[in-house]
PDB file of C-alpha atoms in Angstrom:
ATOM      1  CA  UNK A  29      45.044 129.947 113.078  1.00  0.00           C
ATOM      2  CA  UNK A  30      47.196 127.184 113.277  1.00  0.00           C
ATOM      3  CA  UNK A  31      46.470 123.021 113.359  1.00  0.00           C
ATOM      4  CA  UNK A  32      50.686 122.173 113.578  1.00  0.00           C
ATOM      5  CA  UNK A  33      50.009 119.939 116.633  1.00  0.00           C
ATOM      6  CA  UNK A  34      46.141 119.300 117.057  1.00  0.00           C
ATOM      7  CA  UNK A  35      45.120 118.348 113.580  1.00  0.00           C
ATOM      8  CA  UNK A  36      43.170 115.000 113.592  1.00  0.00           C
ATOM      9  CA  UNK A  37      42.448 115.145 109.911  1.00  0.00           C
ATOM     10  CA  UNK A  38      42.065 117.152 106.554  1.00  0.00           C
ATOM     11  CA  UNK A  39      39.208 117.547 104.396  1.00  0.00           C
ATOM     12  CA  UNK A  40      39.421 118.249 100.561  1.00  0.00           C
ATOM     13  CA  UNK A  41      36.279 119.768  98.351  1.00  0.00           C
ATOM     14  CA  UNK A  42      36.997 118.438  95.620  1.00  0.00           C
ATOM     15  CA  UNK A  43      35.489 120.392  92.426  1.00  0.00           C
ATOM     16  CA  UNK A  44      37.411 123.668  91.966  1.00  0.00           C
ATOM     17  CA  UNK A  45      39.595 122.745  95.059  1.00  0.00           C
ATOM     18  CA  UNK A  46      41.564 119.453  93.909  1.00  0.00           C
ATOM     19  CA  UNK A  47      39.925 119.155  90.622  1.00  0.00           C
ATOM     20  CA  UNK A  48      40.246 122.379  88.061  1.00  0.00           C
ATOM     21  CA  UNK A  49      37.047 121.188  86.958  1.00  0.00           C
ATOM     22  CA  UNK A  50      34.797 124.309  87.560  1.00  0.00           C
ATOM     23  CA  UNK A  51      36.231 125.518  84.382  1.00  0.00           C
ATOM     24  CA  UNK A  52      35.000 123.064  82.373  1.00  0.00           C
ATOM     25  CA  UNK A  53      31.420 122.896  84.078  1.00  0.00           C
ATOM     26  CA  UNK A  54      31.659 126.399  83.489  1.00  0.00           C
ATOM     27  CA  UNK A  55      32.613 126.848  79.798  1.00  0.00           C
ATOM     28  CA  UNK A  56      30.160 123.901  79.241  1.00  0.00           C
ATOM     29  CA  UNK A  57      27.131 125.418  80.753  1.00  0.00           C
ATOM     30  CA  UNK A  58      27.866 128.450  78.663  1.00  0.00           C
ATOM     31  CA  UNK A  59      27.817 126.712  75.627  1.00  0.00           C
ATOM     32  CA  UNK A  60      24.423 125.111  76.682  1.00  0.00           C
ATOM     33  CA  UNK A  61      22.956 128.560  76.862  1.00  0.00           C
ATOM     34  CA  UNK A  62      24.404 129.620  73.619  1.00  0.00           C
ATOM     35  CA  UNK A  63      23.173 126.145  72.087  1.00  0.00           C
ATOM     36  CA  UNK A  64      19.189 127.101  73.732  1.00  0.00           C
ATOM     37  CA  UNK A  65      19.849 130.404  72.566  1.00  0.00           C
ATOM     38  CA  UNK A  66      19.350 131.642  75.835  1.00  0.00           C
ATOM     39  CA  UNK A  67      21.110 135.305  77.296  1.00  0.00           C
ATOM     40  CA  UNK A  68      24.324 135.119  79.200  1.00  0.00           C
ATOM     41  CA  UNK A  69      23.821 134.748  83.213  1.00  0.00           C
ATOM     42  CA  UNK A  70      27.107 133.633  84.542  1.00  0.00           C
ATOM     43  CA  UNK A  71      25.377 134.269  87.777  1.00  0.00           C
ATOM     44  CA  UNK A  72      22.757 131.523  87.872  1.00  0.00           C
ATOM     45  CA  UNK A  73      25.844 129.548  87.618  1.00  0.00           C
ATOM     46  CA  UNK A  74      28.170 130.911  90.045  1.00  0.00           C
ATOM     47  CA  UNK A  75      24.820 130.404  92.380  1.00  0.00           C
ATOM     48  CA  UNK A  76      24.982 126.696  91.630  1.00  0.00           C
ATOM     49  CA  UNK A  77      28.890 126.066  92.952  1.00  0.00           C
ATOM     50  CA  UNK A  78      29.018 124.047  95.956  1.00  0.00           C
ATOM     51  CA  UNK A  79      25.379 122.472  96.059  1.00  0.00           C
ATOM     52  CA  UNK A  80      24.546 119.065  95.965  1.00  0.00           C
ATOM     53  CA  UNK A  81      22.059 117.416  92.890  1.00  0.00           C
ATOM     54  CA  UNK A  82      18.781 117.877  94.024  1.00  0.00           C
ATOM     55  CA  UNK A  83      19.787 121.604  96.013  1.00  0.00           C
ATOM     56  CA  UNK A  84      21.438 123.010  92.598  1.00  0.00           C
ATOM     57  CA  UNK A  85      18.617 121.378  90.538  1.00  0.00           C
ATOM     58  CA  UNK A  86      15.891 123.821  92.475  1.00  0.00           C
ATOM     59  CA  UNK A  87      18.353 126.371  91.859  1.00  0.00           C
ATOM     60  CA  UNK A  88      18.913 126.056  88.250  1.00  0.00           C
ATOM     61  CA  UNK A  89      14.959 125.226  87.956  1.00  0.00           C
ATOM     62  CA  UNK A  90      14.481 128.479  89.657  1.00  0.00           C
ATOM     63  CA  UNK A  91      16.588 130.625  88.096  1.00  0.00           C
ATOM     64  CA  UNK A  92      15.427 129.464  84.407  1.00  0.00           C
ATOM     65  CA  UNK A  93      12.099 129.311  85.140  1.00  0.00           C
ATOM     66  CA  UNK A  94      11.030 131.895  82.323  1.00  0.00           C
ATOM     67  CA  UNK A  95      12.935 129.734  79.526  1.00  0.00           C
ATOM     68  CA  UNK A  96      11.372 126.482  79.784  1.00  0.00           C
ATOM     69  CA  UNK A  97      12.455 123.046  79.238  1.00  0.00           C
ATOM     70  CA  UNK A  98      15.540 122.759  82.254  1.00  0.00           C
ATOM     71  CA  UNK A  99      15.886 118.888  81.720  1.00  0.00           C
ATOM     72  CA  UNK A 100      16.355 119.183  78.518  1.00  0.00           C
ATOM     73  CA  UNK A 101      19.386 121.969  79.403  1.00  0.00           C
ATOM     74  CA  UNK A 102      20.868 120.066  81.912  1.00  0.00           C
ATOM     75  CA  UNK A 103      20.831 116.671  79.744  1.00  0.00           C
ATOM     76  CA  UNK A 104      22.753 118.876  77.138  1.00  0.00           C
ATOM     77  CA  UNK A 105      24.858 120.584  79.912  1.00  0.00           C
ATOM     78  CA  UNK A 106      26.083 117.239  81.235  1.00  0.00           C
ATOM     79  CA  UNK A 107      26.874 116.111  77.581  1.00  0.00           C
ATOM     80  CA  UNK A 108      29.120 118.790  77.117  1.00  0.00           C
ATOM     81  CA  UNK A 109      30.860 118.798  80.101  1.00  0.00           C
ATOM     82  CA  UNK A 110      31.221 114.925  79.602  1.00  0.00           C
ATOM     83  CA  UNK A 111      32.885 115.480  76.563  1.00  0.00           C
ATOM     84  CA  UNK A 112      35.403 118.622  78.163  1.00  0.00           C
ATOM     85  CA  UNK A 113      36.061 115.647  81.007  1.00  0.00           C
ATOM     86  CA  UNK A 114      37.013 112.851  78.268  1.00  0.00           C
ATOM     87  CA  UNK A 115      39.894 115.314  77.380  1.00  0.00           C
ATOM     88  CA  UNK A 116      41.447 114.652  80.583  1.00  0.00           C
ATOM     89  CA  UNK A 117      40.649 116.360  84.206  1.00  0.00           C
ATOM     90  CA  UNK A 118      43.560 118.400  85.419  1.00  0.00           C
ATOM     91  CA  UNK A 119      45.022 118.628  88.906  1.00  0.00           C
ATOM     92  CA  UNK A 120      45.378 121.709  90.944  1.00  0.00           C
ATOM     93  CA  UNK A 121      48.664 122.776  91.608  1.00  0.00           C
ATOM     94  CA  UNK A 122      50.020 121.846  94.440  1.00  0.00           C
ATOM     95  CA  UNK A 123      47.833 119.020  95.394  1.00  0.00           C
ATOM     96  CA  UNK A 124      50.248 115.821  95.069  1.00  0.00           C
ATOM     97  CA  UNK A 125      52.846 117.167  97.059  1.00  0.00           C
ATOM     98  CA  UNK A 126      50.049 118.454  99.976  1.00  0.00           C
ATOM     99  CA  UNK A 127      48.923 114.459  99.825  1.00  0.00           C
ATOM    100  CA  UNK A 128      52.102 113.405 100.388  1.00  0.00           C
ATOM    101  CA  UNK A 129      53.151 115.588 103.222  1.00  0.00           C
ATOM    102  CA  UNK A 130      49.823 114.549 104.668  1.00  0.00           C
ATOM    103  CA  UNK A 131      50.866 110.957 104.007  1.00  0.00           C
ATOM    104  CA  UNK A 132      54.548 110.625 105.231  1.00  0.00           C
ATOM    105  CA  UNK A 133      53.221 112.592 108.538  1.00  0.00           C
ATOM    106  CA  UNK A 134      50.436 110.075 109.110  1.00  0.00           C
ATOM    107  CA  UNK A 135      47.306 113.012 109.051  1.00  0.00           C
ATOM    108  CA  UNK A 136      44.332 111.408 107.965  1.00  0.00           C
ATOM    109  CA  UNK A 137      42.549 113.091 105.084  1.00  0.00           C
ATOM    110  CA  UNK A 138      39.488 112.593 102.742  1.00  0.00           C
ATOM    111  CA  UNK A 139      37.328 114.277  99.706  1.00  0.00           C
ATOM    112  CA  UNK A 140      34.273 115.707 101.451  1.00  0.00           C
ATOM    113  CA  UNK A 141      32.294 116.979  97.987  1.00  0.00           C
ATOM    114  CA  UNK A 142      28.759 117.820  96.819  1.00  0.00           C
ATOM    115  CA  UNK A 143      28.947 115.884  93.951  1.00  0.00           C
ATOM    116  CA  UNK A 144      27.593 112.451  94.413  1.00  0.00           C
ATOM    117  CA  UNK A 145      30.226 109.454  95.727  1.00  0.00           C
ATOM    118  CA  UNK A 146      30.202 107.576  92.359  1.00  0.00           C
ATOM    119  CA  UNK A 147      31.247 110.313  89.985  1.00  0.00           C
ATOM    120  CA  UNK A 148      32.985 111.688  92.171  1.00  0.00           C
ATOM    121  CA  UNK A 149      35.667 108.554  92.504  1.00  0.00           C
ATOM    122  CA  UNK A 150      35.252 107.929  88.826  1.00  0.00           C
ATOM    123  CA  UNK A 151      36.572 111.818  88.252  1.00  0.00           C
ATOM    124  CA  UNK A 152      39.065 111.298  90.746  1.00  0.00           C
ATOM    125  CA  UNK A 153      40.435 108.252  89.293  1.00  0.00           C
ATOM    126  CA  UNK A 154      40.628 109.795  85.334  1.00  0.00           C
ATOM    127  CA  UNK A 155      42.908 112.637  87.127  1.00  0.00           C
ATOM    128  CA  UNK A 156      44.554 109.996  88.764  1.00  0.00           C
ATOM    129  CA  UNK A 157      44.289 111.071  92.259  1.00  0.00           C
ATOM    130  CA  UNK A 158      41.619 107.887  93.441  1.00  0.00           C
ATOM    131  CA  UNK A 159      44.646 105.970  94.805  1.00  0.00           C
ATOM    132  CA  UNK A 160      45.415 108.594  97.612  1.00  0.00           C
ATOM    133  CA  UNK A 161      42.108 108.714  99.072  1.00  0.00           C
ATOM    134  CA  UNK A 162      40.458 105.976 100.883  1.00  0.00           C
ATOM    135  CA  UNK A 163      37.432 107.907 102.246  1.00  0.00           C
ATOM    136  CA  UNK A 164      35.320 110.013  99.593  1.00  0.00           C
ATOM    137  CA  UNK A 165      31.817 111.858 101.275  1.00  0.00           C
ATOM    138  CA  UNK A 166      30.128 112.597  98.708  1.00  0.00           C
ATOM    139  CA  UNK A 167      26.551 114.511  98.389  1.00  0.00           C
ATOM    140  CA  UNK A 168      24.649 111.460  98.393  1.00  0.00           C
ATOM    141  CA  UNK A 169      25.678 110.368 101.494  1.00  0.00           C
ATOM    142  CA  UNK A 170      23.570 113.547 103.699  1.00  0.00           C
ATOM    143  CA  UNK A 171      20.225 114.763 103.685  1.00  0.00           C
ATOM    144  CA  UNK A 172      21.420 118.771 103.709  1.00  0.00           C
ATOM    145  CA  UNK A 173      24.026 119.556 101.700  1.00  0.00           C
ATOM    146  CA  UNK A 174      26.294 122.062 101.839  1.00  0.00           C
ATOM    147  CA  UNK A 175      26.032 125.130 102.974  1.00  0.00           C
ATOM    148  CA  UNK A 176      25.077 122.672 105.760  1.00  0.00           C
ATOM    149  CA  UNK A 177      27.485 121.035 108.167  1.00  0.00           C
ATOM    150  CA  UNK A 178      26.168 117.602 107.825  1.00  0.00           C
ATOM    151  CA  UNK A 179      28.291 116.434 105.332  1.00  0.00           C
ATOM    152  CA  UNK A 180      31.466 117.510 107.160  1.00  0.00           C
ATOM    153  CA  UNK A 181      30.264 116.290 110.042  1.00  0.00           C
ATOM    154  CA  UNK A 182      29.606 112.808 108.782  1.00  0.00           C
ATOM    155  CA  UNK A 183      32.904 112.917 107.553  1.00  0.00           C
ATOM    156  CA  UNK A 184      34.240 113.591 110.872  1.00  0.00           C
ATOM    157  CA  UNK A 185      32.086 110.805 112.109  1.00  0.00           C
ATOM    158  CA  UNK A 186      33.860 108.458 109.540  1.00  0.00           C
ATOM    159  CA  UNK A 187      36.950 109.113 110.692  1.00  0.00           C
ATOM    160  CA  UNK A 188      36.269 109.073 114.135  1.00  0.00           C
ATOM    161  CA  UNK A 189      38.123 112.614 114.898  1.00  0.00           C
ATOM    162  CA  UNK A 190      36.615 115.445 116.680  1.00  0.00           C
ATOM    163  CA  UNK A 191      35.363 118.395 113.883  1.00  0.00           C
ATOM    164  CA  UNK A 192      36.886 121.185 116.305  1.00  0.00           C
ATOM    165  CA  UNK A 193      40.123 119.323 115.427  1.00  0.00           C
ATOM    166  CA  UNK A 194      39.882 119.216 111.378  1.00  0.00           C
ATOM    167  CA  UNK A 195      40.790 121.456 108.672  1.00  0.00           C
ATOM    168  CA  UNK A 196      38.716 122.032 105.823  1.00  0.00           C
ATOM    169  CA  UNK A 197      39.933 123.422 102.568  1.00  0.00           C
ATOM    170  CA  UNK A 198      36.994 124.782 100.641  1.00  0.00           C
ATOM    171  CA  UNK A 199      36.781 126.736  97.161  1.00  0.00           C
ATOM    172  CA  UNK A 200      33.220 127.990  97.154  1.00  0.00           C
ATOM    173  CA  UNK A 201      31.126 130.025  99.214  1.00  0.00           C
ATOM    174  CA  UNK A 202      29.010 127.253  99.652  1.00  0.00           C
ATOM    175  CA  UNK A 203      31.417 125.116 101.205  1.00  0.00           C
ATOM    176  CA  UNK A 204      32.673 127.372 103.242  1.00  0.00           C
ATOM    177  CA  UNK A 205      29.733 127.939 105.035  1.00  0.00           C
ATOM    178  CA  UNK A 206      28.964 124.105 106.012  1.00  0.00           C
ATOM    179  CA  UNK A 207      32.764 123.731 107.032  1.00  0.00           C
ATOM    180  CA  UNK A 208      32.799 126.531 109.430  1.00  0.00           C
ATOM    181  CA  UNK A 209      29.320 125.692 110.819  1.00  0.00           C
ATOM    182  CA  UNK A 210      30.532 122.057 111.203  1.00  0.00           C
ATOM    183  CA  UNK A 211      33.482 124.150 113.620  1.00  0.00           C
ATOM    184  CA  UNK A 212      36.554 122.945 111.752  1.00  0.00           C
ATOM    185  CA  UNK A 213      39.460 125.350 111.078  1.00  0.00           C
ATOM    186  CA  UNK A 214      38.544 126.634 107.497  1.00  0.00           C
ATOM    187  CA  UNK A 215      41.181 127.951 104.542  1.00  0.00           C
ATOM    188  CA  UNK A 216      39.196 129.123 101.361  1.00  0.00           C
ATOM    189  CA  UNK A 217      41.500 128.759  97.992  1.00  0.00           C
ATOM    190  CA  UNK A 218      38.913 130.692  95.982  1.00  0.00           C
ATOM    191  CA  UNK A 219      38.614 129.151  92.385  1.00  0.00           C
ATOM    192  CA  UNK A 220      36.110 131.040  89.919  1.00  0.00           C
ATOM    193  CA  UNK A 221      34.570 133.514  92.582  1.00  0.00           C
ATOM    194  CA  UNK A 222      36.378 135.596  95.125  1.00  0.00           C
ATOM    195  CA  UNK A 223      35.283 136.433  98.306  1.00  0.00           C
ATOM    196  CA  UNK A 224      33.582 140.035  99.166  1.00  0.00           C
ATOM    197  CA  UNK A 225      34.189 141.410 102.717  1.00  0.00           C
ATOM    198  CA  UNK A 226      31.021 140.685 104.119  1.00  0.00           C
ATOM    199  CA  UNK A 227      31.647 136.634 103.170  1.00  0.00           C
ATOM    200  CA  UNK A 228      35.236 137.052 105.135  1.00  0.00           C
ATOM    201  CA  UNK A 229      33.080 138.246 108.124  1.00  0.00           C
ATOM    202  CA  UNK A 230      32.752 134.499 108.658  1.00  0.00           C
ATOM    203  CA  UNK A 231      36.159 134.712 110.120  1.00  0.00           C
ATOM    204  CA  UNK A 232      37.665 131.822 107.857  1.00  0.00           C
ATOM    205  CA  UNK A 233      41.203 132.001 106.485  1.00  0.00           C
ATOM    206  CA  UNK A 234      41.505 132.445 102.525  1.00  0.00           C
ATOM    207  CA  UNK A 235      44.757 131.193 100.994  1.00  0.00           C
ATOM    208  CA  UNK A 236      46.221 131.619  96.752  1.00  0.00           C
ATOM    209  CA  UNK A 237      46.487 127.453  96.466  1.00  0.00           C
ATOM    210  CA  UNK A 238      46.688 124.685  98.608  1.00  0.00           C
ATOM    211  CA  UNK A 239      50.332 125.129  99.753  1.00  0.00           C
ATOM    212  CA  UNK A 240      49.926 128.474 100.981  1.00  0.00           C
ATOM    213  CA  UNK A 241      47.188 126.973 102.931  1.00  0.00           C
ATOM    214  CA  UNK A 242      48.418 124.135 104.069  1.00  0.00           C
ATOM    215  CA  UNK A 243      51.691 126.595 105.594  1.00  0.00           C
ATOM    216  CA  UNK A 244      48.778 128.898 106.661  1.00  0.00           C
ATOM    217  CA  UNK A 245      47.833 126.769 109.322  1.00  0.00           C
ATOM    218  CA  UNK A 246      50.895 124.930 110.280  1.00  0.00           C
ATOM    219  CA  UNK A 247      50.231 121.829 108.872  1.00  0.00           C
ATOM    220  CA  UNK A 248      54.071 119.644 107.689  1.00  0.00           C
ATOM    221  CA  UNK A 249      55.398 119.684 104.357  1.00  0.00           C
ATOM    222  CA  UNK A 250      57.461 117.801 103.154  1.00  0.00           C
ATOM    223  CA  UNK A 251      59.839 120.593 100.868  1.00  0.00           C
ATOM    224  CA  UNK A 252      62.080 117.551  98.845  1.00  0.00           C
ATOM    225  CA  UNK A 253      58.221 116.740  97.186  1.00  0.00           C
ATOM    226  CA  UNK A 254      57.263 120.444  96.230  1.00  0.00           C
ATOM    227  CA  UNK A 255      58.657 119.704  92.588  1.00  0.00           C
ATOM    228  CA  UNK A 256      56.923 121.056  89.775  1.00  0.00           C
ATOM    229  CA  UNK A 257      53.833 118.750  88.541  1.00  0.00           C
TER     230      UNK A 257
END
């Protein structure tokens, strides 16, 4: 699997992939149930990673269906994530340097996310990463969201490159799935949940961080920027 001399472009998830953000949403959603007094199901949430709004909305209003009010949990889930994001969003390691390398060697690149275009700039820009991205596809933008390819594929479109000619760097299951079935060469850098071996049947790479992964598939680096962050 290598994209040393074909690559047209690279595509960045962005929650759990450039943003350790999952974390948060995570720890915050566990408060929530605490808060409702509701029993632990780190599942339901682990279910939701990767969706868009309105696909991880039916999810959570499925999978909470026997404890009632779900607006009311997600209004309360978003306030305490808010308040985890206020604190500052941290940076995955590796991720300036990667932009850089892409940079210097002229690869175009963009954020191809479920979460919705406008937060997703306005958490880009508190970690401090909006300046290196001019393109951001966010879940908004597509009818069928990840685990469909559509988004990818629009993001392709954007660019004008050819999707057989893109790499995709994906965290969740989810994503992985819309990134291979939009044909790009695919590197999971698992975040929260790990892949099982009938996931890796897909036939996707799966890298520790995005360095690894970027070297996985041949892509330049520039060493004199890998300097700790």
């Amino acid at each position: 699997m290598s994209a040393s001399s074909t690559c047209q472009a690279v595509f960045f998830d962005m929650d759990g992939l450039l943003l350790d953000t999952e974390q948060l949403s995570f720890s915050a959603y566990r408060l929530t149930r605490e808060a409702f007094g509701l029993p632990s199901d780190d599942d339901l949430f682990m279910s939701l990673i990767g969706l868009n709004q309105p696909a991880g909305m039916a999810r959570l209003t499925e999978g909470m269906a026997a404890y009632g009010n779900v607006e009311a949990f997600t209004a309360h889930w978003d306030l305490e994530y808010a308040r985890k994001l206020n604190a500052g969003i941290p940076v995955k390691p590796g991720v300036r340097p990667l932009l850089d390398s892409l940079r210097a060697a002229a690869i175009p690149y963009a954020v191809v996310t479920s979460t919705r275009t406008e937060k997703a700039l306005a958490h880009l820009r508190i970690a401090g990463l909006a300046d290196y991205f001019a393109l951001v596809v966010g879940g908004d933008q597509v009818v069928s969201g990840k685990p469909a390819p559509d988004i990818y594929l629009r993001a392709a479109a954007c660019l004008d490159v050819d999707p057989e000619a893109c790499v995709a760097f994906e965290d969740s299951e989810n994503g992985v799935r819309a990134a291979v079935a939009a044909g790009m060469i695919t590197v999971q850098i698992p975040d929260l949940k790990h892949p099982t071996p009938d996931f890796l049947q897909l036939g996707h790479a799966v890298a520790p961080d995005l360095l690894a992964a970027a070297t996985l598939v041949g892509l330049p680096l520039v060493e004199t920027l890998f300097q700790p962050q």
